[in-house]
PDB file of C-alpha atoms in Angstrom:
ATOM      1  CA  ASP A   1      -0.426  -0.014   0.108  1.00 93.00           C
ATOM      2  CA  ILE A   2       0.967   3.686  -0.545  1.00 96.00           C
ATOM      3  CA  GLN A   3       2.537   5.731   2.163  1.00 97.00           C
ATOM      4  CA  MET A   4       2.310   9.138   2.868  1.00 98.00           C
ATOM      5  CA  THR A   5       4.068  11.206   5.000  1.00 98.00           C
ATOM      6  CA  GLN A   6       4.057  14.564   6.243  1.00 98.00           C
ATOM      7  CA  SER A   7       6.133  17.800   7.228  1.00 98.00           C
ATOM      8  CA  PRO A   8       6.576  18.914   9.764  1.00 98.00           C
ATOM      9  CA  SER A   9       4.031  17.084  12.322  1.00 98.00           C
ATOM     10  CA  SER A  10       3.658  19.821  14.158  1.00 98.00           C
ATOM     11  CA  LEU A  11       4.155  24.091  14.556  1.00 97.00           C
ATOM     12  CA  SER A  12       4.527  27.512  15.182  1.00 96.00           C
ATOM     13  CA  ALA A  13       3.823  30.598  13.881  1.00 95.00           C
ATOM     14  CA  SER A  14       1.626  33.755  13.905  1.00 95.00           C
ATOM     15  CA  VAL A  15      -0.679  35.624  13.005  1.00 95.00           C
ATOM     16  CA  GLY A  16       0.060  36.817   9.106  1.00 95.00           C
ATOM     17  CA  ASP A  17       2.860  34.624   8.789  1.00 96.00           C
ATOM     18  CA  ARG A  18       3.255  32.747   5.162  1.00 97.00           C
ATOM     19  CA  VAL A  19       3.152  29.028   6.571  1.00 97.00           C
ATOM     20  CA  THR A  20       4.035  25.700   4.307  1.00 98.00           C
ATOM     21  CA  ILE A  21       3.498  22.298   4.624  1.00 98.00           C
ATOM     22  CA  THR A  22       4.114  19.307   2.249  1.00 98.00           C
ATOM     23  CA  CYS A  23       3.001  15.927   2.007  1.00 98.00           C
ATOM     24  CA  ARG A  24       4.680  13.601  -0.047  1.00 98.00           C
ATOM     25  CA  ALA A  25       3.293  10.360  -0.826  1.00 98.00           C
ATOM     26  CA  SER A  26       5.454   6.967  -1.620  1.00 97.00           C
ATOM     27  CA  GLN A  27       3.898   6.076  -4.961  1.00 97.00           C
ATOM     28  CA  GLY A  28       2.596   8.536  -6.833  1.00 97.00           C
ATOM     29  CA  ILE A  29      -0.847   9.075  -6.537  1.00 98.00           C
ATOM     30  CA  GLY A  30      -1.845  11.820  -9.709  1.00 97.00           C
ATOM     31  CA  ASN A  31      -3.611  14.351  -8.660  1.00 97.00           C
ATOM     32  CA  SER A  32      -5.777  12.829  -6.388  1.00 98.00           C
ATOM     33  CA  LEU A  33      -5.079  14.198  -2.975  1.00 98.00           C
ATOM     34  CA  ALA A  34      -7.358  15.175  -0.003  1.00 98.00           C
ATOM     35  CA  TRP A  35      -6.064  18.206   2.629  1.00 98.00           C
ATOM     36  CA  TYR A  36      -7.925  18.666   5.938  1.00 98.00           C
ATOM     37  CA  GLN A  37      -8.324  20.602   8.799  1.00 98.00           C
ATOM     38  CA  GLN A  38      -9.534  19.695  11.699  1.00 98.00           C
ATOM     39  CA  LYS A  39      -9.905  20.967  14.944  1.00 97.00           C
ATOM     40  CA  PRO A  40     -10.560  20.008  18.483  1.00 95.00           C
ATOM     41  CA  GLY A  41     -13.444  18.054  19.573  1.00 95.00           C
ATOM     42  CA  LYS A  42     -14.468  18.929  15.379  1.00 97.00           C
ATOM     43  CA  VAL A  43     -15.271  16.982  12.470  1.00 98.00           C
ATOM     44  CA  PRO A  44     -12.939  16.676  10.068  1.00 98.00           C
ATOM     45  CA  LYS A  45     -13.589  20.126   6.782  1.00 98.00           C
ATOM     46  CA  LEU A  46     -11.848  19.323   3.407  1.00 98.00           C
ATOM     47  CA  LEU A  47     -10.394  22.570   2.149  1.00 98.00           C
ATOM     48  CA  ILE A  48      -8.758  21.255  -1.286  1.00 98.00           C
ATOM     49  CA  TYR A  49      -9.210  18.776  -3.524  1.00 98.00           C
ATOM     50  CA  ALA A  50      -8.011  17.209  -6.960  1.00 98.00           C
ATOM     51  CA  ALA A  51      -4.529  18.588  -5.469  1.00 98.00           C
ATOM     52  CA  SER A  52      -5.411  21.949  -6.067  1.00 98.00           C
ATOM     53  CA  THR A  53      -9.064  22.680  -6.115  1.00 98.00           C
ATOM     54  CA  LEU A  54     -10.227  24.923  -3.078  1.00 98.00           C
ATOM     55  CA  GLN A  55     -13.100  23.763  -1.553  1.00 97.00           C
ATOM     56  CA  SER A  56     -16.569  26.262  -1.993  1.00 96.00           C
ATOM     57  CA  GLY A  57     -16.674  28.007   1.511  1.00 97.00           C
ATOM     58  CA  VAL A  58     -12.304  27.601   2.080  1.00 98.00           C
ATOM     59  CA  PRO A  59     -11.178  31.156   2.322  1.00 98.00           C
ATOM     60  CA  SER A  60      -8.709  32.380  -0.350  1.00 98.00           C
ATOM     61  CA  ARG A  61      -6.122  32.483   1.327  1.00 98.00           C
ATOM     62  CA  PHE A  62      -5.575  28.538   1.591  1.00 98.00           C
ATOM     63  CA  SER A  63      -3.649  26.720  -0.828  1.00 98.00           C
ATOM     64  CA  GLY A  64      -2.688  24.036  -2.955  1.00 98.00           C
ATOM     65  CA  SER A  65      -0.293  21.935  -5.141  1.00 98.00           C
ATOM     66  CA  GLY A  66       1.407  19.348  -6.687  1.00 98.00           C
ATOM     67  CA  SER A  67       1.289  16.367  -8.666  1.00 98.00           C
ATOM     68  CA  GLY A  68       2.849  12.516  -8.199  1.00 97.00           C
ATOM     69  CA  THR A  69       4.699  12.401  -5.174  1.00 98.00           C
ATOM     70  CA  ASP A  70       5.311  15.286  -3.997  1.00 98.00           C
ATOM     71  CA  PHE A  71       2.505  17.782  -2.572  1.00 98.00           C
ATOM     72  CA  THR A  72       2.181  21.585  -0.677  1.00 98.00           C
ATOM     73  CA  LEU A  73      -0.491  22.744   1.079  1.00 98.00           C
ATOM     74  CA  THR A  74       0.104  26.937   1.938  1.00 98.00           C
ATOM     75  CA  ILE A  75      -1.476  28.990   3.664  1.00 98.00           C
ATOM     76  CA  THR A  76      -0.475  32.092   2.802  1.00 96.00           C
ATOM     77  CA  THR A  77      -1.298  34.985   5.703  1.00 94.00           C
ATOM     78  CA  LEU A  78      -2.640  32.403   8.575  1.00 96.00           C
ATOM     79  CA  GLN A  79      -5.230  34.363  10.631  1.00 95.00           C
ATOM     80  CA  PRO A  80      -5.354  33.303  14.403  1.00 93.00           C
ATOM     81  CA  GLU A  81      -7.928  31.057  13.407  1.00 95.00           C
ATOM     82  CA  ASP A  82      -6.724  28.739  11.601  1.00 96.00           C
ATOM     83  CA  PHE A  83      -5.588  26.702  14.683  1.00 94.00           C
ATOM     84  CA  GLY A  84      -5.899  22.883  14.081  1.00 97.00           C
ATOM     85  CA  THR A  85      -3.851  19.418  12.982  1.00 98.00           C
ATOM     86  CA  TYR A  86      -4.274  19.754   8.357  1.00 98.00           C
ATOM     87  CA  TYR A  87      -4.434  15.978   6.927  1.00 98.00           C
ATOM     88  CA  CYS A  88      -3.528  14.899   3.307  1.00 98.00           C
ATOM     89  CA  GLN A  89      -5.353  12.892   2.164  1.00 98.00           C
ATOM     90  CA  LYS A  90      -4.681   9.519  -1.099  1.00 98.00           C
ATOM     91  CA  TYR A  91      -7.784   9.022  -2.743  1.00 97.00           C
ATOM     92  CA  ASN A  92      -6.275   7.800  -6.168  1.00 96.00           C
ATOM     93  CA  SER A  93      -7.803   4.098  -5.117  1.00 95.00           C
ATOM     94  CA  VAL A  94      -8.159   2.300  -2.056  1.00 94.00           C
ATOM     95  CA  PRO A  95      -6.498   1.952   0.721  1.00 96.00           C
ATOM     96  CA  PHE A  96      -7.881   5.934   1.186  1.00 97.00           C
ATOM     97  CA  THR A  97      -4.980   6.662   3.162  1.00 98.00           C
ATOM     98  CA  PHE A  98      -3.656   9.708   5.003  1.00 98.00           C
ATOM     99  CA  GLY A  99      -1.537  11.378   6.265  1.00 98.00           C
ATOM    100  CA  PRO A 100      -0.286  11.286   9.663  1.00 98.00           C
ATOM    101  CA  GLY A 101      -0.390  15.001  10.425  1.00 98.00           C
ATOM    102  CA  THR A 102       0.270  18.333  11.058  1.00 98.00           C
ATOM    103  CA  LYS A 103      -0.327  20.937  13.898  1.00 98.00           C
ATOM    104  CA  VAL A 104      -0.543  24.503  13.797  1.00 98.00           C
ATOM    105  CA  ASP A 105      -0.428  26.333  16.700  1.00 95.00           C
ATOM    106  CA  VAL A 106      -0.884  30.157  16.492  1.00 84.00           C
ATOM    107  CA  LYS A 107       1.439  31.867  18.356  1.00 84.00           C
TER     108      LYS A 107
ATOM    109  CA  GLN B   1     -28.628  19.921   2.000  1.00 96.00           C
ATOM    110  CA  VAL B   2     -26.178  17.403   1.630  1.00 97.00           C
ATOM    111  CA  GLN B   3     -26.089  15.505   6.261  1.00 98.00           C
ATOM    112  CA  LEU B   4     -24.429  12.221   6.891  1.00 98.00           C
ATOM    113  CA  VAL B   5     -26.405  11.562  10.911  1.00 98.00           C
ATOM    114  CA  GLN B   6     -24.909   9.178  12.395  1.00 98.00           C
ATOM    115  CA  SER B   7     -26.253   7.240  15.929  1.00 98.00           C
ATOM    116  CA  GLY B   8     -25.329   7.566  18.879  1.00 98.00           C
ATOM    117  CA  THR B   9     -22.518   6.497  21.541  1.00 98.00           C
ATOM    118  CA  GLU B  10     -21.792   3.301  22.419  1.00 98.00           C
ATOM    119  CA  VAL B  11     -20.475   1.823  25.009  1.00 98.00           C
ATOM    120  CA  LYS B  12     -19.592  -2.722  25.056  1.00 98.00           C
ATOM    121  CA  LYS B  13     -17.567  -4.653  26.571  1.00 98.00           C
ATOM    122  CA  PRO B  14     -14.086  -5.907  25.292  1.00 98.00           C
ATOM    123  CA  GLY B  15     -15.210  -9.085  23.181  1.00 97.00           C
ATOM    124  CA  ALA B  16     -18.490  -7.416  22.257  1.00 98.00           C
ATOM    125  CA  SER B  17     -19.625  -6.066  18.140  1.00 98.00           C
ATOM    126  CA  VAL B  18     -21.131  -2.848  17.119  1.00 98.00           C
ATOM    127  CA  LYS B  19     -22.673  -1.367  14.326  1.00 98.00           C
ATOM    128  CA  VAL B  20     -23.163   2.195  13.500  1.00 98.00           C
ATOM    129  CA  SER B  21     -25.214   3.443  11.557  1.00 98.00           C
ATOM    130  CA  CYS B  22     -24.430   6.657   8.226  1.00 98.00           C
ATOM    131  CA  LYS B  23     -27.933   7.846   7.136  1.00 98.00           C
ATOM    132  CA  ALA B  24     -27.877  10.150   4.096  1.00 98.00           C
ATOM    133  CA  SER B  25     -29.768  12.497   3.347  1.00 97.00           C
ATOM    134  CA  GLY B  26     -29.899  16.143   0.535  1.00 97.00           C
ATOM    135  CA  TYR B  27     -28.445  14.221  -2.084  1.00 97.00           C
ATOM    136  CA  THR B  28     -28.218  11.213  -4.368  1.00 96.00           C
ATOM    137  CA  PHE B  29     -27.092   8.110  -2.110  1.00 95.00           C
ATOM    138  CA  ARG B  30     -26.846   5.673  -5.139  1.00 93.00           C
ATOM    139  CA  ASN B  31     -23.876   7.565  -6.903  1.00 94.00           C
ATOM    140  CA  TYR B  32     -21.527   8.478  -4.074  1.00 96.00           C
ATOM    141  CA  GLY B  33     -19.228   5.700  -1.687  1.00 96.00           C
ATOM    142  CA  ILE B  34     -19.204   5.933   2.368  1.00 98.00           C
ATOM    143  CA  SER B  35     -16.123   6.134   3.817  1.00 98.00           C
ATOM    144  CA  TRP B  36     -15.487   5.061   8.393  1.00 98.00           C
ATOM    145  CA  VAL B  37     -13.068   6.308   9.629  1.00 98.00           C
ATOM    146  CA  ARG B  38     -11.323   6.437  12.971  1.00 98.00           C
ATOM    147  CA  GLN B  39     -10.224   8.781  15.649  1.00 98.00           C
ATOM    148  CA  VAL B  40      -8.602   7.051  18.772  1.00 98.00           C
ATOM    149  CA  PRO B  41      -8.435  10.046  21.685  1.00 96.00           C
ATOM    150  CA  GLY B  42      -5.592  11.733  21.278  1.00 95.00           C
ATOM    151  CA  GLN B  43      -4.267  10.708  17.871  1.00 97.00           C
ATOM    152  CA  GLY B  44      -4.962  11.855  14.311  1.00 98.00           C
ATOM    153  CA  LEU B  45      -6.983   9.998  10.638  1.00 98.00           C
ATOM    154  CA  GLU B  46      -6.560   6.290   9.946  1.00 98.00           C
ATOM    155  CA  TRP B  47      -9.165   5.094   7.095  1.00 98.00           C
ATOM    156  CA  MET B  48     -10.336   1.916   7.341  1.00 98.00           C
ATOM    157  CA  GLY B  49     -12.735   1.098   4.313  1.00 97.00           C
ATOM    158  CA  TRP B  50     -15.478   1.932   2.642  1.00 97.00           C
ATOM    159  CA  ILE B  51     -18.573   0.507   0.389  1.00 97.00           C
ATOM    160  CA  SER B  52     -18.220   1.745  -3.074  1.00 94.00           C
ATOM    161  CA  ASP B  53     -21.322   3.963  -5.101  1.00 89.00           C
ATOM    162  CA  TYR B  54     -21.118   1.010  -8.756  1.00 81.00           C
ATOM    163  CA  ASN B  55     -21.650  -1.819  -7.730  1.00 85.00           C
ATOM    164  CA  GLY B  56     -21.391  -2.408  -3.530  1.00 89.00           C
ATOM    165  CA  LYS B  57     -18.567  -3.546  -2.768  1.00 95.00           C
ATOM    166  CA  THR B  58     -15.869  -3.141   0.101  1.00 96.00           C
ATOM    167  CA  SER B  59     -12.420  -2.639   0.496  1.00 96.00           C
ATOM    168  CA  TYR B  60     -10.983  -2.675   4.426  1.00 97.00           C
ATOM    169  CA  ILE B  61      -7.064  -2.213   5.285  1.00 96.00           C
ATOM    170  CA  GLN B  62      -5.461  -4.888   6.225  1.00 95.00           C
ATOM    171  CA  LYS B  63      -5.324  -4.059  10.372  1.00 94.00           C
ATOM    172  CA  PHE B  64      -9.102  -4.790  10.193  1.00 93.00           C
ATOM    173  CA  GLN B  65      -9.838  -7.551   7.765  1.00 87.00           C
ATOM    174  CA  GLY B  66     -11.899 -10.327   9.230  1.00 92.00           C
ATOM    175  CA  ARG B  67     -12.405  -7.860  12.304  1.00 97.00           C
ATOM    176  CA  VAL B  68     -15.702  -4.802  10.413  1.00 98.00           C
ATOM    177  CA  SER B  69     -18.272  -5.279   7.373  1.00 98.00           C
ATOM    178  CA  ILE B  70     -18.918  -2.353   6.107  1.00 98.00           C
ATOM    179  CA  THR B  71     -22.943  -2.263   4.339  1.00 97.00           C
ATOM    180  CA  LYS B  72     -25.807  -0.134   3.252  1.00 96.00           C
ATOM    181  CA  ASP B  73     -28.930  -0.663   2.539  1.00 95.00           C
ATOM    182  CA  THR B  74     -30.390   1.608  -0.151  1.00 93.00           C
ATOM    183  CA  SER B  75     -33.313   1.811   0.495  1.00 95.00           C
ATOM    184  CA  THR B  76     -32.795   4.139   3.503  1.00 97.00           C
ATOM    185  CA  ASN B  77     -29.866   5.740   2.161  1.00 97.00           C
ATOM    186  CA  THR B  78     -28.106   4.644   5.334  1.00 97.00           C
ATOM    187  CA  ALA B  79     -24.673   2.552   5.111  1.00 98.00           C
ATOM    188  CA  TYR B  80     -23.926   0.377   8.133  1.00 98.00           C
ATOM    189  CA  MET B  81     -20.796  -0.181  10.405  1.00 98.00           C
ATOM    190  CA  GLU B  82     -19.812  -3.421  12.700  1.00 98.00           C
ATOM    191  CA  LEU B  83     -16.890  -3.717  14.487  1.00 98.00           C
ATOM    192  CA  ARG B  84     -17.055  -6.982  16.201  1.00 98.00           C
ATOM    193  CA  SER B  85     -14.177  -8.961  19.330  1.00 97.00           C
ATOM    194  CA  LEU B  86     -14.165  -5.499  20.694  1.00 98.00           C
ATOM    195  CA  ILE B  87     -10.783  -4.312  22.716  1.00 97.00           C
ATOM    196  CA  SER B  88     -10.126  -1.234  24.423  1.00 97.00           C
ATOM    197  CA  ASP B  89      -8.022   0.214  22.066  1.00 97.00           C
ATOM    198  CA  ASP B  90     -11.496   0.260  19.696  1.00 98.00           C
ATOM    199  CA  THR B  91     -12.033   3.171  21.981  1.00 98.00           C
ATOM    200  CA  ALA B  92     -12.365   5.639  19.768  1.00 98.00           C
ATOM    201  CA  VAL B  93     -14.407   8.155  17.663  1.00 98.00           C
ATOM    202  CA  TYR B  94     -15.638   6.686  14.561  1.00 98.00           C
ATOM    203  CA  PHE B  95     -17.049   9.010  11.058  1.00 98.00           C
ATOM    204  CA  CYS B  96     -18.441   8.185   8.033  1.00 98.00           C
ATOM    205  CA  ALA B  97     -17.646  10.723   4.627  1.00 98.00           C
ATOM    206  CA  ARG B  98     -19.009  11.007   1.460  1.00 97.00           C
ATOM    207  CA  GLY B  99     -17.053   9.762  -2.045  1.00 93.00           C
ATOM    208  CA  GLN B 100     -12.932  10.169  -2.993  1.00 90.00           C
ATOM    209  CA  GLY B 101     -12.008  13.334  -1.466  1.00 90.00           C
ATOM    210  CA  PHE B 102     -14.985  13.529   1.766  1.00 96.00           C
ATOM    211  CA  ASP B 103     -16.512  16.610   1.018  1.00 96.00           C
ATOM    212  CA  HIS B 104     -18.943  15.505   4.321  1.00 98.00           C
ATOM    213  CA  TRP B 105     -19.140  13.238   7.066  1.00 98.00           C
ATOM    214  CA  GLY B 106     -20.976  12.219   9.554  1.00 98.00           C
ATOM    215  CA  GLN B 107     -21.055  14.179  13.272  1.00 98.00           C
ATOM    216  CA  GLY B 108     -18.917  11.622  14.555  1.00 98.00           C
ATOM    217  CA  THR B 109     -19.609   8.512  17.280  1.00 98.00           C
ATOM    218  CA  LEU B 110     -18.031   7.924  19.564  1.00 98.00           C
ATOM    219  CA  VAL B 111     -17.281   3.912  20.981  1.00 98.00           C
ATOM    220  CA  VAL B 112     -16.230   2.809  23.757  1.00 98.00           C
ATOM    221  CA  VAL B 113     -14.863  -0.469  25.063  1.00 98.00           C
ATOM    222  CA  SER B 114     -14.752  -2.232  28.658  1.00 97.00           C
ATOM    223  CA  SER B 115     -15.901  -4.526  30.910  1.00 96.00           C
TER     224      SER B 115
END
């Protein structure tokens, strides 16, 4: 099975900072990658699908890029409400594996 | 609007089984697969398996093979996840989610396994 890794595992950034999270697949998955945000005790929220398509209603400060094995989620101007854990997920074929997550704290 | 509504909290003893439901509304149920995802307290998201939209075929990760069954009832637009031979490590929140690239999720069902 394809393994998903993310880096960093956690980060702390200030409001207004540019934040970048990387996701890597152990084999190519085309652009079948999604990004989710989850806050404590809440349901995960889809941010990005097809590697770079912004889900409806998601602020434009979120963007995704990449294809094949290497992907990036960028938050251009970090806001206080952007704290939480971010997960990538492959969905080109089963299993639809998640990455281990990146915890983002806002200073 | 699209909704996935799950059944409520379950408390089970080790060795028992649990069956969690996920009732869909607001869209054509047969057009989307349903996955089940679990989250052990303090840990990440773990995809368990799914039932496809196309032919109702199921797929599970090796970890749960033989112990989990995902089914659906298209007459009631409801998907189910049954987990058998429960152990304390199965204590978690279980989510259902729609499609590939999960744009809609159930609210989660807490399953507590304790003697």
